[in-house]
């Protein structure tokens, strides 16, 4: 899972979870106006050779915990054999055993030879957090109509998400309770700390199509290709405009309406 293969896409897929590469190759073709709160945290993170300076083992540890969470979802409380972990992660049984022992030494896993591995309370908290970030990345890519391998790309992006970015993604994506529609998965609950930050946020960024009737906000950003710009110009939409959802569609601040397809509404970012 850590080695990405070439996938079909309209734009390149980064070979490492480098935030600047992600923004340049995946988001740059879509972002007309940067959403600073959404991406400044990625720029502030330091990477060397595609790995965080705190050690590349952190990524592999988290990937094991995410995989453990997959087994936990299917059979909570049941031990996972290292052979099954090795098969899921496409690594050797010896490598899986070594990493499980490493995680056990850190208090994330309760490991019993010949019986398997089980989450500790601390491990379940960490595994849930990382799985949530993975699925938030998947929902983001699905929202952007990403044509590559959503799951594999999310495996790289999840490691670049910290607490503040997780909060921003949760707000931006409208507090999703499910993962991508095509996968049919549930979104793990946020940690109490993340939930408190979400609930205490004084403003939020969301897509226009998430506005309820009577709700309004400021047009803050746009996620689209160059071909969509002509549509925006034709509608007279500009950044900083106040938009509102009515019973029949969307209106400007003066009450005049404009035709906005569901596809376009899913690409316009509104700050409420």
PDB file of C-alpha atoms in Angstrom:
ATOM      1  CA  UNK A   1       0.000   0.000   0.000  1.00  0.00           C
ATOM      2  CA  UNK A   2       2.952   2.300   0.500  1.00  0.00           C
ATOM      3  CA  UNK A   3       4.199   1.986  -3.101  1.00  0.00           C
ATOM      4  CA  UNK A   4       1.857   3.661  -5.523  1.00  0.00           C
ATOM      5  CA  UNK A   5       1.643   2.454  -9.082  1.00  0.00           C
ATOM      6  CA  UNK A   6       0.765   4.608 -12.040  1.00  0.00           C
ATOM      7  CA  UNK A   7      -2.966   5.219 -12.301  1.00  0.00           C
ATOM      8  CA  UNK A   8      -5.153   6.739 -14.959  1.00  0.00           C
ATOM      9  CA  UNK A   9      -5.841  10.342 -14.230  1.00  0.00           C
ATOM     10  CA  UNK A  10      -6.141  13.744 -15.839  1.00  0.00           C
ATOM     11  CA  UNK A  11      -3.240  14.930 -13.705  1.00  0.00           C
ATOM     12  CA  UNK A  12      -0.146  13.375 -12.097  1.00  0.00           C
ATOM     13  CA  UNK A  13      -0.284  11.480  -8.823  1.00  0.00           C
ATOM     14  CA  UNK A  14       2.503  12.394  -6.374  1.00  0.00           C
ATOM     15  CA  UNK A  15       4.955   9.655  -5.480  1.00  0.00           C
ATOM     16  CA  UNK A  16       5.212  10.820  -1.873  1.00  0.00           C
ATOM     17  CA  UNK A  17       2.858  12.516   0.582  1.00  0.00           C
ATOM     18  CA  UNK A  18       4.615  15.839   0.078  1.00  0.00           C
ATOM     19  CA  UNK A  19       2.103  18.666   0.657  1.00  0.00           C
ATOM     20  CA  UNK A  20       3.627  21.021  -1.895  1.00  0.00           C
ATOM     21  CA  UNK A  21       3.634  18.286  -4.548  1.00  0.00           C
ATOM     22  CA  UNK A  22       0.033  17.404  -3.690  1.00  0.00           C
ATOM     23  CA  UNK A  23      -1.068  21.005  -4.060  1.00  0.00           C
ATOM     24  CA  UNK A  24       0.898  21.614  -7.241  1.00  0.00           C
ATOM     25  CA  UNK A  25      -0.056  18.452  -9.135  1.00  0.00           C
ATOM     26  CA  UNK A  26      -3.543  17.651  -7.834  1.00  0.00           C
ATOM     27  CA  UNK A  27      -5.100  20.867  -6.608  1.00  0.00           C
ATOM     28  CA  UNK A  28      -3.448  23.528  -8.759  1.00  0.00           C
ATOM     29  CA  UNK A  29      -5.510  22.704 -11.874  1.00  0.00           C
ATOM     30  CA  UNK A  30      -8.702  23.120  -9.819  1.00  0.00           C
ATOM     31  CA  UNK A  31      -8.116  25.988  -7.422  1.00  0.00           C
ATOM     32  CA  UNK A  32      -8.929  29.391  -8.841  1.00  0.00           C
ATOM     33  CA  UNK A  33      -8.519  31.106  -5.467  1.00  0.00           C
ATOM     34  CA  UNK A  34      -6.457  29.454  -2.707  1.00  0.00           C
ATOM     35  CA  UNK A  35      -8.362  28.587   0.436  1.00  0.00           C
ATOM     36  CA  UNK A  36      -5.608  29.558   2.842  1.00  0.00           C
ATOM     37  CA  UNK A  37      -6.977  27.978   5.980  1.00  0.00           C
ATOM     38  CA  UNK A  38      -7.464  24.778   4.026  1.00  0.00           C
ATOM     39  CA  UNK A  39      -3.868  24.379   2.898  1.00  0.00           C
ATOM     40  CA  UNK A  40      -1.471  26.525   4.958  1.00  0.00           C
ATOM     41  CA  UNK A  41      -1.027  23.674   7.418  1.00  0.00           C
ATOM     42  CA  UNK A  42       0.280  21.420   4.672  1.00  0.00           C
ATOM     43  CA  UNK A  43       2.879  24.000   3.690  1.00  0.00           C
ATOM     44  CA  UNK A  44       4.041  24.363   7.293  1.00  0.00           C
ATOM     45  CA  UNK A  45       4.900  20.662   7.589  1.00  0.00           C
ATOM     46  CA  UNK A  46       8.502  19.635   6.911  1.00  0.00           C
ATOM     47  CA  UNK A  47       9.331  16.630   4.773  1.00  0.00           C
ATOM     48  CA  UNK A  48      12.602  15.045   3.690  1.00  0.00           C
ATOM     49  CA  UNK A  49      12.593  12.525   0.873  1.00  0.00           C
ATOM     50  CA  UNK A  50       8.819  12.193   1.114  1.00  0.00           C
ATOM     51  CA  UNK A  51       8.760  11.438   4.841  1.00  0.00           C
ATOM     52  CA  UNK A  52       8.199  13.596   7.876  1.00  0.00           C
ATOM     53  CA  UNK A  53      11.293  14.527   9.839  1.00  0.00           C
ATOM     54  CA  UNK A  54       9.987  12.676  12.878  1.00  0.00           C
ATOM     55  CA  UNK A  55      10.885   9.441  11.088  1.00  0.00           C
ATOM     56  CA  UNK A  56       9.457   7.486   8.190  1.00  0.00           C
ATOM     57  CA  UNK A  57       8.498   4.638  10.533  1.00  0.00           C
ATOM     58  CA  UNK A  58       5.555   6.747  11.709  1.00  0.00           C
ATOM     59  CA  UNK A  59       3.872   6.295   8.335  1.00  0.00           C
ATOM     60  CA  UNK A  60       4.275   2.531   8.376  1.00  0.00           C
ATOM     61  CA  UNK A  61       3.105   2.303  11.973  1.00  0.00           C
ATOM     62  CA  UNK A  62      -0.012   4.285  11.141  1.00  0.00           C
ATOM     63  CA  UNK A  63      -0.657   2.134   8.079  1.00  0.00           C
ATOM     64  CA  UNK A  64      -0.643  -0.967  10.282  1.00  0.00           C
ATOM     65  CA  UNK A  65      -3.039   0.697  12.721  1.00  0.00           C
ATOM     66  CA  UNK A  66      -5.346   1.658   9.851  1.00  0.00           C
ATOM     67  CA  UNK A  67      -5.326  -1.937   8.621  1.00  0.00           C
ATOM     68  CA  UNK A  68      -5.966  -3.157  12.158  1.00  0.00           C
ATOM     69  CA  UNK A  69      -8.975  -0.832  12.206  1.00  0.00           C
ATOM     70  CA  UNK A  70     -10.310  -2.496   9.048  1.00  0.00           C
ATOM     71  CA  UNK A  71     -10.282  -5.832  10.866  1.00  0.00           C
ATOM     72  CA  UNK A  72     -11.762  -4.177  13.967  1.00  0.00           C
ATOM     73  CA  UNK A  73     -14.709  -2.866  11.915  1.00  0.00           C
ATOM     74  CA  UNK A  74     -15.497  -6.360  10.697  1.00  0.00           C
ATOM     75  CA  UNK A  75     -14.927  -8.205  13.975  1.00  0.00           C
ATOM     76  CA  UNK A  76     -14.564  -5.947  17.032  1.00  0.00           C
ATOM     77  CA  UNK A  77     -12.679  -7.600  19.864  1.00  0.00           C
ATOM     78  CA  UNK A  78     -11.277 -10.407  17.729  1.00  0.00           C
ATOM     79  CA  UNK A  79      -7.521 -10.873  17.508  1.00  0.00           C
ATOM     80  CA  UNK A  80      -5.876 -10.413  14.118  1.00  0.00           C
ATOM     81  CA  UNK A  81      -3.291 -12.915  12.971  1.00  0.00           C
ATOM     82  CA  UNK A  82      -0.030 -11.430  11.747  1.00  0.00           C
ATOM     83  CA  UNK A  83      -0.392 -13.527   8.601  1.00  0.00           C
ATOM     84  CA  UNK A  84      -3.661 -11.759   7.797  1.00  0.00           C
ATOM     85  CA  UNK A  85      -2.038  -8.382   8.412  1.00  0.00           C
ATOM     86  CA  UNK A  86       0.856  -9.349   6.146  1.00  0.00           C
ATOM     87  CA  UNK A  87      -1.553 -10.392   3.394  1.00  0.00           C
ATOM     88  CA  UNK A  88      -3.565  -7.159   3.627  1.00  0.00           C
ATOM     89  CA  UNK A  89      -0.455  -4.968   3.619  1.00  0.00           C
ATOM     90  CA  UNK A  90       1.378  -7.073   1.009  1.00  0.00           C
ATOM     91  CA  UNK A  91       4.421  -7.562   3.227  1.00  0.00           C
ATOM     92  CA  UNK A  92       6.184 -10.665   4.503  1.00  0.00           C
ATOM     93  CA  UNK A  93       4.886 -12.374   7.660  1.00  0.00           C
ATOM     94  CA  UNK A  94       8.232 -11.656   9.324  1.00  0.00           C
ATOM     95  CA  UNK A  95       7.888  -7.931   8.599  1.00  0.00           C
ATOM     96  CA  UNK A  96       4.337  -7.916   9.944  1.00  0.00           C
ATOM     97  CA  UNK A  97       5.399  -9.681  13.132  1.00  0.00           C
ATOM     98  CA  UNK A  98       8.263  -7.239  13.651  1.00  0.00           C
ATOM     99  CA  UNK A  99       5.991  -4.209  13.244  1.00  0.00           C
ATOM    100  CA  UNK A 100       3.289  -5.663  15.493  1.00  0.00           C
ATOM    101  CA  UNK A 101       5.901  -6.210  18.191  1.00  0.00           C
ATOM    102  CA  UNK A 102       7.064  -2.633  17.715  1.00  0.00           C
ATOM    103  CA  UNK A 103       3.506  -1.334  18.098  1.00  0.00           C
ATOM    104  CA  UNK A 104       3.025  -3.522  21.156  1.00  0.00           C
ATOM    105  CA  UNK A 105       6.126  -1.989  22.752  1.00  0.00           C
ATOM    106  CA  UNK A 106       4.536   1.448  22.249  1.00  0.00           C
ATOM    107  CA  UNK A 107       1.282   0.408  23.885  1.00  0.00           C
ATOM    108  CA  UNK A 108      -0.876   0.414  20.738  1.00  0.00           C
ATOM    109  CA  UNK A 109      -1.263  -3.345  20.378  1.00  0.00           C
ATOM    110  CA  UNK A 110      -1.761  -6.282  22.722  1.00  0.00           C
ATOM    111  CA  UNK A 111       0.173  -9.027  20.968  1.00  0.00           C
ATOM    112  CA  UNK A 112       0.210 -12.693  21.905  1.00  0.00           C
ATOM    113  CA  UNK A 113       2.394 -15.007  19.800  1.00  0.00           C
ATOM    114  CA  UNK A 114       0.380 -17.602  17.867  1.00  0.00           C
ATOM    115  CA  UNK A 115      -2.862 -15.861  18.902  1.00  0.00           C
ATOM    116  CA  UNK A 116      -2.574 -12.517  17.178  1.00  0.00           C
ATOM    117  CA  UNK A 117      -2.887  -8.805  17.799  1.00  0.00           C
ATOM    118  CA  UNK A 118      -5.616  -6.769  19.455  1.00  0.00           C
ATOM    119  CA  UNK A 119      -6.026  -3.012  19.850  1.00  0.00           C
ATOM    120  CA  UNK A 120      -5.322  -1.508  23.240  1.00  0.00           C
ATOM    121  CA  UNK A 121      -7.494   1.477  24.168  1.00  0.00           C
ATOM    122  CA  UNK A 122      -4.706   3.806  23.054  1.00  0.00           C
ATOM    123  CA  UNK A 123      -4.245   1.897  19.820  1.00  0.00           C
ATOM    124  CA  UNK A 124      -7.957   2.036  18.991  1.00  0.00           C
ATOM    125  CA  UNK A 125      -7.956   5.802  19.503  1.00  0.00           C
ATOM    126  CA  UNK A 126      -5.002   6.215  17.161  1.00  0.00           C
ATOM    127  CA  UNK A 127      -6.338   3.740  14.599  1.00  0.00           C
ATOM    128  CA  UNK A 128      -9.744   5.445  14.557  1.00  0.00           C
ATOM    129  CA  UNK A 129      -8.133   8.858  14.083  1.00  0.00           C
ATOM    130  CA  UNK A 130      -6.001   7.695  11.163  1.00  0.00           C
ATOM    131  CA  UNK A 131      -8.877   5.815   9.506  1.00  0.00           C
ATOM    132  CA  UNK A 132     -11.060   8.907   9.775  1.00  0.00           C
ATOM    133  CA  UNK A 133      -8.352  11.006   8.110  1.00  0.00           C
ATOM    134  CA  UNK A 134      -7.995   8.417   5.363  1.00  0.00           C
ATOM    135  CA  UNK A 135     -11.715   8.501   4.612  1.00  0.00           C
ATOM    136  CA  UNK A 136     -11.857  12.289   4.758  1.00  0.00           C
ATOM    137  CA  UNK A 137      -9.120  12.295   2.111  1.00  0.00           C
ATOM    138  CA  UNK A 138     -11.160   9.820   0.047  1.00  0.00           C
ATOM    139  CA  UNK A 139     -14.285  11.990   0.267  1.00  0.00           C
ATOM    140  CA  UNK A 140     -12.232  15.044  -0.729  1.00  0.00           C
ATOM    141  CA  UNK A 141     -10.836  13.262  -3.781  1.00  0.00           C
ATOM    142  CA  UNK A 142     -14.295  12.009  -4.736  1.00  0.00           C
ATOM    143  CA  UNK A 143     -15.644  15.561  -4.423  1.00  0.00           C
ATOM    144  CA  UNK A 144     -12.877  16.759  -6.751  1.00  0.00           C
ATOM    145  CA  UNK A 145     -13.913  14.069  -9.281  1.00  0.00           C
ATOM    146  CA  UNK A 146     -10.422  12.580  -9.041  1.00  0.00           C
ATOM    147  CA  UNK A 147     -10.063   9.935 -11.757  1.00  0.00           C
ATOM    148  CA  UNK A 148      -7.104   8.084 -10.272  1.00  0.00           C
ATOM    149  CA  UNK A 149      -7.091   5.471  -7.541  1.00  0.00           C
ATOM    150  CA  UNK A 150      -8.868   7.234  -4.676  1.00  0.00           C
ATOM    151  CA  UNK A 151      -7.927   4.683  -2.033  1.00  0.00           C
ATOM    152  CA  UNK A 152      -4.215   4.535  -2.841  1.00  0.00           C
ATOM    153  CA  UNK A 153      -3.925   8.314  -3.118  1.00  0.00           C
ATOM    154  CA  UNK A 154      -5.733   8.767   0.200  1.00  0.00           C
ATOM    155  CA  UNK A 155      -3.177   6.384   1.735  1.00  0.00           C
ATOM    156  CA  UNK A 156      -0.577   9.046   1.024  1.00  0.00           C
ATOM    157  CA  UNK A 157      -2.596  12.112   1.906  1.00  0.00           C
ATOM    158  CA  UNK A 158      -3.761  10.807   5.304  1.00  0.00           C
ATOM    159  CA  UNK A 159      -0.264  11.228   6.749  1.00  0.00           C
ATOM    160  CA  UNK A 160      -0.221  14.946   5.889  1.00  0.00           C
ATOM    161  CA  UNK A 161      -3.404  15.691   7.866  1.00  0.00           C
ATOM    162  CA  UNK A 162      -3.039  17.073  11.386  1.00  0.00           C
ATOM    163  CA  UNK A 163      -5.725  18.036  13.903  1.00  0.00           C
ATOM    164  CA  UNK A 164      -6.442  21.508  12.500  1.00  0.00           C
ATOM    165  CA  UNK A 165      -6.631  20.260   8.930  1.00  0.00           C
ATOM    166  CA  UNK A 166      -8.927  17.424  10.025  1.00  0.00           C
ATOM    167  CA  UNK A 167     -11.266  20.030  11.521  1.00  0.00           C
ATOM    168  CA  UNK A 168     -11.177  22.106   8.334  1.00  0.00           C
ATOM    169  CA  UNK A 169     -11.843  19.083   6.122  1.00  0.00           C
ATOM    170  CA  UNK A 170     -14.754  18.058   8.341  1.00  0.00           C
ATOM    171  CA  UNK A 171     -16.289  21.519   8.007  1.00  0.00           C
ATOM    172  CA  UNK A 172     -15.566  21.788   4.294  1.00  0.00           C
ATOM    173  CA  UNK A 173     -17.071  18.413   3.445  1.00  0.00           C
ATOM    174  CA  UNK A 174     -20.213  19.005   5.504  1.00  0.00           C
ATOM    175  CA  UNK A 175     -19.491  16.624   8.408  1.00  0.00           C
ATOM    176  CA  UNK A 176     -19.706  13.432   6.314  1.00  0.00           C
ATOM    177  CA  UNK A 177     -20.996  10.376   8.157  1.00  0.00           C
ATOM    178  CA  UNK A 178     -19.950   8.027   5.355  1.00  0.00           C
ATOM    179  CA  UNK A 179     -16.853   7.476   3.278  1.00  0.00           C
ATOM    180  CA  UNK A 180     -16.971   7.687  -0.535  1.00  0.00           C
ATOM    181  CA  UNK A 181     -20.254   6.503  -2.015  1.00  0.00           C
ATOM    182  CA  UNK A 182     -18.469   3.956  -4.193  1.00  0.00           C
ATOM    183  CA  UNK A 183     -16.900   2.272  -1.138  1.00  0.00           C
ATOM    184  CA  UNK A 184     -19.992   2.116   1.087  1.00  0.00           C
ATOM    185  CA  UNK A 185     -18.023   2.708   4.290  1.00  0.00           C
ATOM    186  CA  UNK A 186     -18.879   4.645   7.434  1.00  0.00           C
ATOM    187  CA  UNK A 187     -16.915   7.641   8.666  1.00  0.00           C
ATOM    188  CA  UNK A 188     -15.338   6.981  12.081  1.00  0.00           C
ATOM    189  CA  UNK A 189     -16.397   9.442  14.766  1.00  0.00           C
ATOM    190  CA  UNK A 190     -14.002  12.319  15.497  1.00  0.00           C
ATOM    191  CA  UNK A 191     -12.071  12.274  18.742  1.00  0.00           C
ATOM    192  CA  UNK A 192     -13.514  14.383  21.598  1.00  0.00           C
ATOM    193  CA  UNK A 193     -10.775  16.976  21.008  1.00  0.00           C
ATOM    194  CA  UNK A 194     -11.549  17.252  17.292  1.00  0.00           C
ATOM    195  CA  UNK A 195     -15.300  17.344  17.927  1.00  0.00           C
ATOM    196  CA  UNK A 196     -14.859  20.213  20.377  1.00  0.00           C
ATOM    197  CA  UNK A 197     -12.869  22.186  17.791  1.00  0.00           C
ATOM    198  CA  UNK A 198     -15.507  21.525  15.143  1.00  0.00           C
ATOM    199  CA  UNK A 199     -18.340  22.630  17.407  1.00  0.00           C
ATOM    200  CA  UNK A 200     -16.494  25.743  18.584  1.00  0.00           C
ATOM    201  CA  UNK A 201     -15.605  26.938  15.086  1.00  0.00           C
ATOM    202  CA  UNK A 202     -16.978  30.460  14.635  1.00  0.00           C
ATOM    203  CA  UNK A 203     -17.209  30.093  10.871  1.00  0.00           C
ATOM    204  CA  UNK A 204     -17.063  27.257   8.442  1.00  0.00           C
ATOM    205  CA  UNK A 205     -16.282  26.565   4.826  1.00  0.00           C
ATOM    206  CA  UNK A 206     -18.607  24.302   2.910  1.00  0.00           C
ATOM    207  CA  UNK A 207     -19.706  23.666  -0.622  1.00  0.00           C
ATOM    208  CA  UNK A 208     -22.601  25.701  -1.977  1.00  0.00           C
ATOM    209  CA  UNK A 209     -24.775  22.624  -2.445  1.00  0.00           C
ATOM    210  CA  UNK A 210     -24.594  21.952   1.314  1.00  0.00           C
ATOM    211  CA  UNK A 211     -26.419  25.196   2.145  1.00  0.00           C
ATOM    212  CA  UNK A 212     -29.915  24.742   3.499  1.00  0.00           C
ATOM    213  CA  UNK A 213     -32.852  26.880   2.400  1.00  0.00           C
ATOM    214  CA  UNK A 214     -32.399  30.411   3.732  1.00  0.00           C
ATOM    215  CA  UNK A 215     -28.714  29.933   4.527  1.00  0.00           C
ATOM    216  CA  UNK A 216     -26.183  32.304   3.024  1.00  0.00           C
ATOM    217  CA  UNK A 217     -22.454  32.829   2.878  1.00  0.00           C
ATOM    218  CA  UNK A 218     -19.560  34.438   1.039  1.00  0.00           C
ATOM    219  CA  UNK A 219     -18.102  32.859  -2.098  1.00  0.00           C
ATOM    220  CA  UNK A 220     -14.633  31.990  -0.807  1.00  0.00           C
ATOM    221  CA  UNK A 221     -13.099  29.656  -3.365  1.00  0.00           C
ATOM    222  CA  UNK A 222     -13.693  27.531  -6.416  1.00  0.00           C
ATOM    223  CA  UNK A 223     -12.559  24.005  -7.271  1.00  0.00           C
ATOM    224  CA  UNK A 224     -12.739  23.530 -11.005  1.00  0.00           C
ATOM    225  CA  UNK A 225     -10.974  23.130 -14.298  1.00  0.00           C
ATOM    226  CA  UNK A 226     -10.247  25.950 -16.729  1.00  0.00           C
ATOM    227  CA  UNK A 227     -13.251  24.888 -18.777  1.00  0.00           C
ATOM    228  CA  UNK A 228     -15.586  25.829 -15.932  1.00  0.00           C
ATOM    229  CA  UNK A 229     -14.358  29.422 -15.749  1.00  0.00           C
ATOM    230  CA  UNK A 230     -16.475  30.494 -18.721  1.00  0.00           C
ATOM    231  CA  UNK A 231     -19.562  29.192 -16.937  1.00  0.00           C
ATOM    232  CA  UNK A 232     -18.727  31.290 -13.878  1.00  0.00           C
ATOM    233  CA  UNK A 233     -18.154  34.390 -15.962  1.00  0.00           C
ATOM    234  CA  UNK A 234     -21.483  33.869 -17.673  1.00  0.00           C
ATOM    235  CA  UNK A 235     -23.261  33.695 -14.320  1.00  0.00           C
ATOM    236  CA  UNK A 236     -21.475  36.783 -13.029  1.00  0.00           C
ATOM    237  CA  UNK A 237     -20.027  34.944 -10.039  1.00  0.00           C
ATOM    238  CA  UNK A 238     -17.012  36.509  -8.344  1.00  0.00           C
ATOM    239  CA  UNK A 239     -15.118  35.797  -5.147  1.00  0.00           C
ATOM    240  CA  UNK A 240     -16.408  37.767  -2.175  1.00  0.00           C
ATOM    241  CA  UNK A 241     -20.020  37.755  -3.356  1.00  0.00           C
ATOM    242  CA  UNK A 242     -22.774  36.867  -0.902  1.00  0.00           C
ATOM    243  CA  UNK A 243     -24.885  33.946  -2.078  1.00  0.00           C
ATOM    244  CA  UNK A 244     -28.022  32.477  -0.563  1.00  0.00           C
ATOM    245  CA  UNK A 245     -30.066  29.346  -1.093  1.00  0.00           C
ATOM    246  CA  UNK A 246     -33.748  29.916  -1.753  1.00  0.00           C
ATOM    247  CA  UNK A 247     -36.668  27.553  -2.144  1.00  0.00           C
ATOM    248  CA  UNK A 248     -36.140  27.494  -5.902  1.00  0.00           C
ATOM    249  CA  UNK A 249     -32.353  27.695  -6.210  1.00  0.00           C
ATOM    250  CA  UNK A 250     -29.690  30.273  -5.430  1.00  0.00           C
ATOM    251  CA  UNK A 251     -29.737  34.072  -5.283  1.00  0.00           C
ATOM    252  CA  UNK A 252     -27.329  36.990  -5.071  1.00  0.00           C
ATOM    253  CA  UNK A 253     -27.445  39.504  -2.208  1.00  0.00           C
ATOM    254  CA  UNK A 254     -29.908  41.684  -4.148  1.00  0.00           C
ATOM    255  CA  UNK A 255     -32.377  38.810  -4.403  1.00  0.00           C
ATOM    256  CA  UNK A 256     -31.857  38.085  -8.079  1.00  0.00           C
ATOM    257  CA  UNK A 257     -31.497  34.428  -8.899  1.00  0.00           C
ATOM    258  CA  UNK A 258     -28.970  32.552 -10.978  1.00  0.00           C
ATOM    259  CA  UNK A 259     -29.015  29.088 -12.499  1.00  0.00           C
ATOM    260  CA  UNK A 260     -26.524  26.787 -10.811  1.00  0.00           C
ATOM    261  CA  UNK A 261     -26.297  23.104 -11.645  1.00  0.00           C
ATOM    262  CA  UNK A 262     -25.690  20.561  -8.853  1.00  0.00           C
ATOM    263  CA  UNK A 263     -22.292  19.840 -10.415  1.00  0.00           C
ATOM    264  CA  UNK A 264     -21.254  23.503 -10.209  1.00  0.00           C
ATOM    265  CA  UNK A 265     -22.692  23.942  -6.705  1.00  0.00           C
ATOM    266  CA  UNK A 266     -20.460  21.070  -5.593  1.00  0.00           C
ATOM    267  CA  UNK A 267     -17.380  23.051  -6.668  1.00  0.00           C
ATOM    268  CA  UNK A 268     -18.084  26.437  -5.053  1.00  0.00           C
ATOM    269  CA  UNK A 269     -16.707  27.001  -1.544  1.00  0.00           C
ATOM    270  CA  UNK A 270     -18.790  29.163   0.781  1.00  0.00           C
ATOM    271  CA  UNK A 271     -17.662  30.687   4.081  1.00  0.00           C
ATOM    272  CA  UNK A 272     -20.639  30.962   6.422  1.00  0.00           C
TER     273      UNK A 272
END
